[in-house]
PDB file of C-alpha atoms and ligand atoms in Angstrom:
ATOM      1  CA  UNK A 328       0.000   0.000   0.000  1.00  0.00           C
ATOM      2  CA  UNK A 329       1.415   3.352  -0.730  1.00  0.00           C
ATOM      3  CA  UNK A 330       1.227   5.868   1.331  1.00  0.00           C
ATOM      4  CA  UNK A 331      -1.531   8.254   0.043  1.00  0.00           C
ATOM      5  CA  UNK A 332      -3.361   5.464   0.317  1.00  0.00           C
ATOM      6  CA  UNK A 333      -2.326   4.455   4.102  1.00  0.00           C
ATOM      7  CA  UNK A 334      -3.431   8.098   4.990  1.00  0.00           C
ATOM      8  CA  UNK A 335      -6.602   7.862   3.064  1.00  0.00           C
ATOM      9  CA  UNK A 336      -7.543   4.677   5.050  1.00  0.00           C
ATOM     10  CA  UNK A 337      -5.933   6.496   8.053  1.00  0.00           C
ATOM     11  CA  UNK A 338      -8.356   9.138   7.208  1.00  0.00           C
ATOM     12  CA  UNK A 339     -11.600   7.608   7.003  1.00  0.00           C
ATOM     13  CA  UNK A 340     -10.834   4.964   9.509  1.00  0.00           C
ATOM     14  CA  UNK A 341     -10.799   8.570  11.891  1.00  0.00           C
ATOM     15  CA  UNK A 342     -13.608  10.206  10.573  1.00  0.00           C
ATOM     16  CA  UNK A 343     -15.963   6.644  11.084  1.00  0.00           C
ATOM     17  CA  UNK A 344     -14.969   7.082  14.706  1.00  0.00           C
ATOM     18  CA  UNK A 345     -15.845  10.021  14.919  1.00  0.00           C
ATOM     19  CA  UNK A 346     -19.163  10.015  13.379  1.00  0.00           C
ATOM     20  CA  UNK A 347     -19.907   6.911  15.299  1.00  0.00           C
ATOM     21  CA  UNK A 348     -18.918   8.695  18.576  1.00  0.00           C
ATOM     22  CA  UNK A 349     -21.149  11.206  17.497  1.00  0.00           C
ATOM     23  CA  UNK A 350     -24.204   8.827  16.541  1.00  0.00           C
ATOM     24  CA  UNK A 351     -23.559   6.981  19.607  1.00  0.00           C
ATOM     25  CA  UNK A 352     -23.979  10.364  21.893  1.00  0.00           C
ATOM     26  CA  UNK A 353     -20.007  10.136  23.094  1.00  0.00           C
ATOM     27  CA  UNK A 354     -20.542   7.617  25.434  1.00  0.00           C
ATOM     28  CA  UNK A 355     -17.493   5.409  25.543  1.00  0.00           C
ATOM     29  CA  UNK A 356     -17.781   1.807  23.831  1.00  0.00           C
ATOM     30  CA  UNK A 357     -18.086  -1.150  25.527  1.00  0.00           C
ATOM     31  CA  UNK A 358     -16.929  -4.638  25.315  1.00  0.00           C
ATOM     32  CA  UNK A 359     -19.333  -6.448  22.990  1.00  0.00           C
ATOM     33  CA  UNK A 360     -19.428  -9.616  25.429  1.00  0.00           C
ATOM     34  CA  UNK A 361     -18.916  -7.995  29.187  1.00  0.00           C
ATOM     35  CA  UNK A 362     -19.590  -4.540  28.586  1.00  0.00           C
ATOM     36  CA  UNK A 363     -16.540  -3.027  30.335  1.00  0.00           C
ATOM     37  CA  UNK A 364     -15.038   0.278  28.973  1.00  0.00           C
ATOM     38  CA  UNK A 365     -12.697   0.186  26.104  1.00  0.00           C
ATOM     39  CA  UNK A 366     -10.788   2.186  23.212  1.00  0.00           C
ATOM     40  CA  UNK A 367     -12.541   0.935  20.388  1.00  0.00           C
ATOM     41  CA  UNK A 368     -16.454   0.674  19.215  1.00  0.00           C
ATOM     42  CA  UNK A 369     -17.193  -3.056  18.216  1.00  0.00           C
ATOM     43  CA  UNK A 370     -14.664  -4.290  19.935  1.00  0.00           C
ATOM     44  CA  UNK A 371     -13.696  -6.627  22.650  1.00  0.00           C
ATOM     45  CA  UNK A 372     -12.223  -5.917  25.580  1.00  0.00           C
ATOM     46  CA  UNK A 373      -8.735  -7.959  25.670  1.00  0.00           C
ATOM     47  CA  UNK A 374      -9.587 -10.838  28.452  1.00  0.00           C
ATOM     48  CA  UNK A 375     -12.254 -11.666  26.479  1.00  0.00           C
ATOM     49  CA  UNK A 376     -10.422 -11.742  23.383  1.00  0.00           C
ATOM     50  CA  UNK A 377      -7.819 -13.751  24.966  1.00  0.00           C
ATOM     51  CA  UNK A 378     -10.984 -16.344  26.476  1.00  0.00           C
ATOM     52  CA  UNK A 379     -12.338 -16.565  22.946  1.00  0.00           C
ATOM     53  CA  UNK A 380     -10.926 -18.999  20.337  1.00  0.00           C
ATOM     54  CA  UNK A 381     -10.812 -17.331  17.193  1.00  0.00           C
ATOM     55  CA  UNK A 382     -10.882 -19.864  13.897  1.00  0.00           C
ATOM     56  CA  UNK A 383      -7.494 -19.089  11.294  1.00  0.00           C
ATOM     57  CA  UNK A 384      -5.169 -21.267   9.507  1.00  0.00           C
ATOM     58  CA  UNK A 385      -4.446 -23.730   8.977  1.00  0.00           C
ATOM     59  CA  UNK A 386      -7.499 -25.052   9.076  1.00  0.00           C
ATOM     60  CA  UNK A 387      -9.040 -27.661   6.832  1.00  0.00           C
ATOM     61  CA  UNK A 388      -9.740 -26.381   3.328  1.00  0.00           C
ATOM     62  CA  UNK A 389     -12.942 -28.122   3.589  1.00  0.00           C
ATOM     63  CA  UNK A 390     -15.055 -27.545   6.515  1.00  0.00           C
ATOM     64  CA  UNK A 391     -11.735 -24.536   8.425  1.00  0.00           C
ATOM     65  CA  UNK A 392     -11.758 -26.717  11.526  1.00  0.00           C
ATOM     66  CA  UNK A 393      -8.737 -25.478  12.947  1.00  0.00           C
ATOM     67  CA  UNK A 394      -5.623 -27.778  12.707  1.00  0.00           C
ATOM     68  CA  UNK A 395      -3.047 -28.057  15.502  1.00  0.00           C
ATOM     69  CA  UNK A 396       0.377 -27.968  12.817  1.00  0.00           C
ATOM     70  CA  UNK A 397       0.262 -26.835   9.269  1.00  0.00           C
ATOM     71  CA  UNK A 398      -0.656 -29.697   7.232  1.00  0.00           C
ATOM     72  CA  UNK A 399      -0.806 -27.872   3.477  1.00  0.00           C
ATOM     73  CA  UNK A 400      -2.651 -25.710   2.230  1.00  0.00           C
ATOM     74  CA  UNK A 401      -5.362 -28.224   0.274  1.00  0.00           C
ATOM     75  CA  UNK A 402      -5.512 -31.034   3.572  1.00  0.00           C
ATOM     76  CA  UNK A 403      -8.960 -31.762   4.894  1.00  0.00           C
ATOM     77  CA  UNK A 404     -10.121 -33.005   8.073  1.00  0.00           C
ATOM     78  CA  UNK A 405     -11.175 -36.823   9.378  1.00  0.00           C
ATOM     79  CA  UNK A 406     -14.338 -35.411   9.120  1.00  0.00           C
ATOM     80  CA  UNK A 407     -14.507 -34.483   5.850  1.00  0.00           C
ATOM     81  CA  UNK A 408     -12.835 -37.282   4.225  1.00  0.00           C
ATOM     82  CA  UNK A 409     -15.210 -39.908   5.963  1.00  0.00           C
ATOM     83  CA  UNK A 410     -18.391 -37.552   5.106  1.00  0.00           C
ATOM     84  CA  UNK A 411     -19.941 -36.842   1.852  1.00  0.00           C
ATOM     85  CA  UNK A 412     -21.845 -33.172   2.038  1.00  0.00           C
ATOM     86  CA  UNK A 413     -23.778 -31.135  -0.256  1.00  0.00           C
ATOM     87  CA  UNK A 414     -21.950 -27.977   0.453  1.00  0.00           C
ATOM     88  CA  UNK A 415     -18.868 -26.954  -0.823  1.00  0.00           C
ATOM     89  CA  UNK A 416     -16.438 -25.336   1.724  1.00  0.00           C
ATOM     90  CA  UNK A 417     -17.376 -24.034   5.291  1.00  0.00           C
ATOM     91  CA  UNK A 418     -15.987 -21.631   7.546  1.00  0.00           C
ATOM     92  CA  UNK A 419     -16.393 -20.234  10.997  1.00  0.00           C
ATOM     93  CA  UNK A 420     -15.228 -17.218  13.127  1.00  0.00           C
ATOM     94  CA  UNK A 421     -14.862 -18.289  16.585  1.00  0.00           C
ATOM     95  CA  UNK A 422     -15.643 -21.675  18.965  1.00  0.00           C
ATOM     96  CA  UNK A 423     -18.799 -21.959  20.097  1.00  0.00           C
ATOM     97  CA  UNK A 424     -18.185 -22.902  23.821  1.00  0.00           C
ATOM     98  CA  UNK A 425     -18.286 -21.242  27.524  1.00  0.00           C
ATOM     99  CA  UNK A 426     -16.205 -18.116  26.686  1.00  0.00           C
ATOM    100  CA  UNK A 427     -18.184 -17.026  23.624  1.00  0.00           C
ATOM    101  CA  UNK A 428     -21.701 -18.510  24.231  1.00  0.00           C
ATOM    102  CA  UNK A 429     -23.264 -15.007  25.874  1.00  0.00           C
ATOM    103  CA  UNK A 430     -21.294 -12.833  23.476  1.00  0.00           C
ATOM    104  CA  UNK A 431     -23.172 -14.892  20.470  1.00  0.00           C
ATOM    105  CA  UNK A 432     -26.498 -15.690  21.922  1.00  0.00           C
ATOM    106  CA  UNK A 433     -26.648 -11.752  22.627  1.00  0.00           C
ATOM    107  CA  UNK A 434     -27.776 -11.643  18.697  1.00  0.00           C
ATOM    108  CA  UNK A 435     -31.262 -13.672  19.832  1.00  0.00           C
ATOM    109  CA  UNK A 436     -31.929 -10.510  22.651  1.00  0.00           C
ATOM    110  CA  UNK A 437     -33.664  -7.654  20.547  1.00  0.00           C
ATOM    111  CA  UNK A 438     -31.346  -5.161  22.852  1.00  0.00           C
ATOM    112  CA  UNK A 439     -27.750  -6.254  21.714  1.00  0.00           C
ATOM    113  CA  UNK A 440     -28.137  -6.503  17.945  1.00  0.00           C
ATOM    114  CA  UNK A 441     -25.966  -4.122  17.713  1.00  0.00           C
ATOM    115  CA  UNK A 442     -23.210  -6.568  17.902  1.00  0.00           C
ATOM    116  CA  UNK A 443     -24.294  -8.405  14.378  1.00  0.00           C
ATOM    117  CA  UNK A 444     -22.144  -5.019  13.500  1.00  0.00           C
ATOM    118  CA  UNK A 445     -19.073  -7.003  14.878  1.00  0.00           C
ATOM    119  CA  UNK A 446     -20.055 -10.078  13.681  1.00  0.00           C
ATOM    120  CA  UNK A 447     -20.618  -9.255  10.168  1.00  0.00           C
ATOM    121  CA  UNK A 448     -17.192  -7.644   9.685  1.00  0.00           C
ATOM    122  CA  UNK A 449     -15.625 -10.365  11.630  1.00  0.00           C
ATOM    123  CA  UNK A 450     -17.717 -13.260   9.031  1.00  0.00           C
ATOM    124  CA  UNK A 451     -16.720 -11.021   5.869  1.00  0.00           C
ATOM    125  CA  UNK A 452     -12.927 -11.276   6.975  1.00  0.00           C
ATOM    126  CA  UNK A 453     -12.984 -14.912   7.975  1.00  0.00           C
ATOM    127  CA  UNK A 454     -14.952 -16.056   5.241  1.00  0.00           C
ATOM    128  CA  UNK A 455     -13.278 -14.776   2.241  1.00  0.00           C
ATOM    129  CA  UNK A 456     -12.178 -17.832   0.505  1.00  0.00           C
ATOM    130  CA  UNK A 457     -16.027 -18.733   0.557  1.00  0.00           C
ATOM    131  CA  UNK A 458     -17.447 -15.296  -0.168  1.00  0.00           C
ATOM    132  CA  UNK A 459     -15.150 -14.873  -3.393  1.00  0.00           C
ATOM    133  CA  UNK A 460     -17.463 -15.143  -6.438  1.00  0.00           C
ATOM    134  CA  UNK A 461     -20.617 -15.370  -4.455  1.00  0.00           C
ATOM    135  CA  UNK A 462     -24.003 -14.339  -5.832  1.00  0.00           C
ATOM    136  CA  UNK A 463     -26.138 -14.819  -2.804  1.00  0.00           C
ATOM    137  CA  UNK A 464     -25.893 -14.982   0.682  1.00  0.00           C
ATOM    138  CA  UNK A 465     -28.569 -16.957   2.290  1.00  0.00           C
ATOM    139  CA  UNK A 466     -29.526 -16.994   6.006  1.00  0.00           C
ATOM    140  CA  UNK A 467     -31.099 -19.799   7.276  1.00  0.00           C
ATOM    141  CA  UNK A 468     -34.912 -19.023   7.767  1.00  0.00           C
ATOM    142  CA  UNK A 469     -36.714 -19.481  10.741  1.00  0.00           C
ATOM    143  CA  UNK A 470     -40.402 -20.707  10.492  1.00  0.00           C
ATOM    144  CA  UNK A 471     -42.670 -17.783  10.443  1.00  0.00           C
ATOM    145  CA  UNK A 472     -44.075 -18.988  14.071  1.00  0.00           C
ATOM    146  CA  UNK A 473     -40.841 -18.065  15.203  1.00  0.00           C
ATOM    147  CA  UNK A 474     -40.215 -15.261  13.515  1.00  0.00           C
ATOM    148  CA  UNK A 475     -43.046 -13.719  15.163  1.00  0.00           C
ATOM    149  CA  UNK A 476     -42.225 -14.220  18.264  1.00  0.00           C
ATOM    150  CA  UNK A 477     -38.644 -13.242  18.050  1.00  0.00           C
ATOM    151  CA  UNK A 478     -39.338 -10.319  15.960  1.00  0.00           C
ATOM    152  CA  UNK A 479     -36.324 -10.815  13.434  1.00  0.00           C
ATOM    153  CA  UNK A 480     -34.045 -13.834  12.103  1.00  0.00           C
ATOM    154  CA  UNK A 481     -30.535 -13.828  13.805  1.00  0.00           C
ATOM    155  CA  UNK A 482     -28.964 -15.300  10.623  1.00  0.00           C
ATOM    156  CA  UNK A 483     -30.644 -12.671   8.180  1.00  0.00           C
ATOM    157  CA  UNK A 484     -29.301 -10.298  10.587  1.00  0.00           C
ATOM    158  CA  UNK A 485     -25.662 -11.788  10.095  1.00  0.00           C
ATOM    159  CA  UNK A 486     -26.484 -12.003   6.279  1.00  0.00           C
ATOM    160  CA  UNK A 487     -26.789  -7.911   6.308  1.00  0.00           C
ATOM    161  CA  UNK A 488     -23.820  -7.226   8.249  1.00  0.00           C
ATOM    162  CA  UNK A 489     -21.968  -8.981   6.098  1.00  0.00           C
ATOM    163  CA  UNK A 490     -23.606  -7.335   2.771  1.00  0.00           C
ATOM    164  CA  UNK A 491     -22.840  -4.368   4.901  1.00  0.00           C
ATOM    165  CA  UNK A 492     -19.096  -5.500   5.636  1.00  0.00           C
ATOM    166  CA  UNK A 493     -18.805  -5.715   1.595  1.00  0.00           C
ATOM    167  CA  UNK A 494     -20.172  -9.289   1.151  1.00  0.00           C
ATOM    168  CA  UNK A 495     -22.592 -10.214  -1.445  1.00  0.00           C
ATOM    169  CA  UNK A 496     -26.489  -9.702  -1.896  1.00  0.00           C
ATOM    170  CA  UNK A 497     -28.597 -10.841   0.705  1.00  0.00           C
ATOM    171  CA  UNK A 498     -31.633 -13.318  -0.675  1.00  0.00           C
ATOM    172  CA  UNK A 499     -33.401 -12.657   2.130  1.00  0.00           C
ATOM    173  CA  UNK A 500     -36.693 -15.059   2.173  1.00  0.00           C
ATOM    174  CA  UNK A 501     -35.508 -16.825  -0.883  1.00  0.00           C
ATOM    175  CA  UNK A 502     -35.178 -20.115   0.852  1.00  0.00           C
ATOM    176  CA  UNK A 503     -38.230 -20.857   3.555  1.00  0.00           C
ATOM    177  CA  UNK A 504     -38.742 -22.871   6.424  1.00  0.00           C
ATOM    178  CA  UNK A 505     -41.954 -25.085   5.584  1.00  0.00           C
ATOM    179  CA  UNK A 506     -42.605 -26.671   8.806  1.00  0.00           C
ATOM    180  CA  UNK A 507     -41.519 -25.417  12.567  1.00  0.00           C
ATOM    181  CA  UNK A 508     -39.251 -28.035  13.688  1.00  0.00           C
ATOM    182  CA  UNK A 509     -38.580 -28.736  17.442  1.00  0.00           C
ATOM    183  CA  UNK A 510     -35.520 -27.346  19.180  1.00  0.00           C
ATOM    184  CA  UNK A 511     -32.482 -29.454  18.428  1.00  0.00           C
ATOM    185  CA  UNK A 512     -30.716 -28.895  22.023  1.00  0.00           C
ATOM    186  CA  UNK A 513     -30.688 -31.469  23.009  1.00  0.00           C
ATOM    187  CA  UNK A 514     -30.682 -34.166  20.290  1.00  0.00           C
ATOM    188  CA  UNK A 515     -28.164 -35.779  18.847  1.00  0.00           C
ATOM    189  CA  UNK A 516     -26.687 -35.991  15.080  1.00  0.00           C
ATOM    190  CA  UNK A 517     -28.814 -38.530  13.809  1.00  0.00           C
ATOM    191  CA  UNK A 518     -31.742 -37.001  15.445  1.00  0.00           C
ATOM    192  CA  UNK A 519     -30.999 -33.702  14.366  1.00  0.00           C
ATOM    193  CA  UNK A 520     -31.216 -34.991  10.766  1.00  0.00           C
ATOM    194  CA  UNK A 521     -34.376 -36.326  10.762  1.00  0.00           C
ATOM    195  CA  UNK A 522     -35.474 -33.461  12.501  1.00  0.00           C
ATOM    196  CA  UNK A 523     -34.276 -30.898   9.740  1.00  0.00           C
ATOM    197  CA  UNK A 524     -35.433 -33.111   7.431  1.00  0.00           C
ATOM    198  CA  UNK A 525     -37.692 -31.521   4.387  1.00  0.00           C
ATOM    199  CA  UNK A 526     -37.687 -28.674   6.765  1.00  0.00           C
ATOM    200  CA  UNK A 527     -36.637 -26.074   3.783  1.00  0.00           C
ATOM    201  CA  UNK A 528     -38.127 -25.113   0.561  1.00  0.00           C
ATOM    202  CA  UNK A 529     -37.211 -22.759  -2.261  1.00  0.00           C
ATOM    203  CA  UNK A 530     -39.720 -19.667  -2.242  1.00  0.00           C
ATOM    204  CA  UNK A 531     -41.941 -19.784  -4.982  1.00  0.00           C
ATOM    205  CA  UNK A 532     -41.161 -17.410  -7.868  1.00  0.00           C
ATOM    206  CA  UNK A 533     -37.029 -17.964  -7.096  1.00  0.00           C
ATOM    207  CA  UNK A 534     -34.198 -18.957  -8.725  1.00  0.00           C
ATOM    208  CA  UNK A 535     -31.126 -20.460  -7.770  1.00  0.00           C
ATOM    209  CA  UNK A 536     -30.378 -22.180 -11.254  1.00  0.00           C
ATOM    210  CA  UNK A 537     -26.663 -21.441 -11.724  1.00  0.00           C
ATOM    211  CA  UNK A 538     -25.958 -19.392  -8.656  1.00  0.00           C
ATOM    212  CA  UNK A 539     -22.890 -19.262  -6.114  1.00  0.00           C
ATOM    213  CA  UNK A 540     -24.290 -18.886  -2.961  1.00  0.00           C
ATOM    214  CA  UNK A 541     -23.199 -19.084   0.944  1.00  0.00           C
ATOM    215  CA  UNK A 542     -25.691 -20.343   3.404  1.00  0.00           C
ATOM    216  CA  UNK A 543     -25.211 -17.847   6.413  1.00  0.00           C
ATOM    217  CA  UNK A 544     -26.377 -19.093  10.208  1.00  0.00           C
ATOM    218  CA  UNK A 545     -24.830 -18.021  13.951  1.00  0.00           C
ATOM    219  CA  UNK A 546     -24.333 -21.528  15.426  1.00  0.00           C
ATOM    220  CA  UNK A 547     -23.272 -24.454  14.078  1.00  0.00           C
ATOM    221  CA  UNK A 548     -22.974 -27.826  15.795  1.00  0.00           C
ATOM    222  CA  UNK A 549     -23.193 -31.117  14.259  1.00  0.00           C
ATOM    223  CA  UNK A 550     -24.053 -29.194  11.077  1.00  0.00           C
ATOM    224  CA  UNK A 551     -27.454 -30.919  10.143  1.00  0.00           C
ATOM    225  CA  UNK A 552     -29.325 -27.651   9.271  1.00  0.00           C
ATOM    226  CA  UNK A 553     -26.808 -26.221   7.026  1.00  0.00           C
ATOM    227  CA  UNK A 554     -26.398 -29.482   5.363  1.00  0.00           C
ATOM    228  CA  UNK A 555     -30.241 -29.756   4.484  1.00  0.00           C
ATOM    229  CA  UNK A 556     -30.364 -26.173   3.495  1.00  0.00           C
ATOM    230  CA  UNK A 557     -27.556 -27.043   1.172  1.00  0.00           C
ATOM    231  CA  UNK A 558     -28.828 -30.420   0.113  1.00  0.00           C
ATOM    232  CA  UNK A 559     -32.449 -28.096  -1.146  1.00  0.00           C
ATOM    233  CA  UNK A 560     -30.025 -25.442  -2.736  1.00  0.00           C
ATOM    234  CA  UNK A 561     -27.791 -27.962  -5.156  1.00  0.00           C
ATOM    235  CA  UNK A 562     -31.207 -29.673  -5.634  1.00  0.00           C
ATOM    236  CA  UNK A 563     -32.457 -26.244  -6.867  1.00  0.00           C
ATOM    237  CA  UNK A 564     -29.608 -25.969  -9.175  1.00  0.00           C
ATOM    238  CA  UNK A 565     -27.351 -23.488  -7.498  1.00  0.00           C
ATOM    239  CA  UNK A 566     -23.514 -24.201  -8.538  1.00  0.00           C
ATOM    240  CA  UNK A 567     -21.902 -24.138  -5.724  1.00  0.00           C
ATOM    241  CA  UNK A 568     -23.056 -23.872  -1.819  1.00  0.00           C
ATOM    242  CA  UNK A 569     -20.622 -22.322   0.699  1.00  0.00           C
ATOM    243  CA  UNK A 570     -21.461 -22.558   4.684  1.00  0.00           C
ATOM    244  CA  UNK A 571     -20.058 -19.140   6.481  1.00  0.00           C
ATOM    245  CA  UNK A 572     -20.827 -19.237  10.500  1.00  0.00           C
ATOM    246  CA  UNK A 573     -20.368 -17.436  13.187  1.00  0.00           C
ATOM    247  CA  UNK A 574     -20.099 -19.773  16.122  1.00  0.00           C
ATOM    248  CA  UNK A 575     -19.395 -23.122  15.529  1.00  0.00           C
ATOM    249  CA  UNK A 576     -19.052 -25.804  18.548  1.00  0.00           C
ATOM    250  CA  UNK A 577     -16.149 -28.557  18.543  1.00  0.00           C
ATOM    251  CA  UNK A 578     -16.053 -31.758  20.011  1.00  0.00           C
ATOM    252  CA  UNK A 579     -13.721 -31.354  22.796  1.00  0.00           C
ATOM    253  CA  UNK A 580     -10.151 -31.808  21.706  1.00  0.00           C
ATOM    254  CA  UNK A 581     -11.337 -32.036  17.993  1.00  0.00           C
TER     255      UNK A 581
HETATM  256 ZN1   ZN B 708     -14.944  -8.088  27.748  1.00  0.00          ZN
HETATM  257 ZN1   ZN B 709     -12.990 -30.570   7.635  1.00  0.00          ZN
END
């Protein structure tokens, strides 16, 4: 980078913070997951940076669950050898576990969606490999029972902070939940399938003939949903299927 451009970005990196500070009535930001003071807006303070685990390479080129040595740039995972999947290539930002679980279920709580912000910038960064030549990015829809309820969708949310971050179009509502399936707490992988099951639909009217698209959701954890969405998306003709997450859980030591 030259340096006209270094000051521009120093420039307008400046000027955000101080329109935010100004939108934001100068009160001084907080820590997206414990809400002590800090320096920065959309930030985290640094203990709970340090608590979180934070996804990077290497990583499997499949599915980016983190690898403890580098192991080339094009290895995969146990996982994904053994497994045939619709999608494509998956990635996540962070581990879903007991240091980041308040920070992301703060996107289901109508008063801290402020942090999808974060989040999206965060998923945009992460996800690059998948988000290169993408059409569409797709949240995961809830049923419309649920919807109602919770007023908005957390992963449409995530969707538009990443458009926002510089991602791709958001097809919001192009793929829809047909029937309201139970929680999946507390079931396990086989269970979840069936569960998830013919759960999704394409909306009437929409078409994903020849698309690229990236299936967007906050948690992952034994990956049945996003699999299913997928599984309806290459069925519907799209040409490839990326997975980009926010949280995903790992099976201790794994
Ligand atoms: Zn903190
Ligand atoms: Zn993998």
């Amino acid at each position: 980078m030259d340096a006209s451009a270094t000051l521009a970005n120093w420039a307008s990196s400046h000027l955000r913070r101080i329109g935010r500070a100004v939108v934001d009535g100068v009160l001084p930001p907080r820590c997206l997951a414990c809400g002590e003071t800090i320096g920065e807006p959309d930030a985290l303070c640094g203990r709970c940076w340090r608590g979180i685990t934070f996804f990077a390479p290497p990583w499997c080129a499949a599915c980016g669950a983190p690898f403890a040595h580098p192991m080339g740039e094009d290895a995969i995972c146990g996982a994904c050898a053994g497994e045939r999947r619709s999608w494509d290539r998956a990635r996540s930002v962070l581990r879903y576990d007991k240091h980041s679980r308040h920070l992301v279920l703060g996107l289901k709580h109508g008063d801290r969606t402020h942090v999808a912000r974060a989040f999206g910038r965060w998923m945009h960064r992460t996800g690059a490999e998948v988000l290169a030549d993408t059409d569409l990015l797709v949240p995961v829809p809830l049923h419309w029972t649920r919807l109602f309820q919770r007023r908005y969708n957390q992963a449409a949310l995530l969707a538009q902070a990443i458009r926002s971050a510089g991602g791709p179009e958001v097809a919001a509502d192009w793929l829809v939940r047909r029937r309201r399936t139970p929680s999946q707490g507390r079931l396990g992988p086989a269970a979840r399938e069936r569960n998830v099951r013919g759960a999704f639909a394409v909306q009437a009217g929409r078409n994903f003939a020849g698309k690229r698209v990236v299936v967007v959701d906050d948690v992952m954890t034994t990956g049945a949903t996003v699999e299913e969405c997928a599984r309806v998306l290459k069925r519907a003709g799209a040409a490839s299927v990326g997975v980009l997450i926010l949280a995903r859980a790992l099976r201790v030591g794994g």
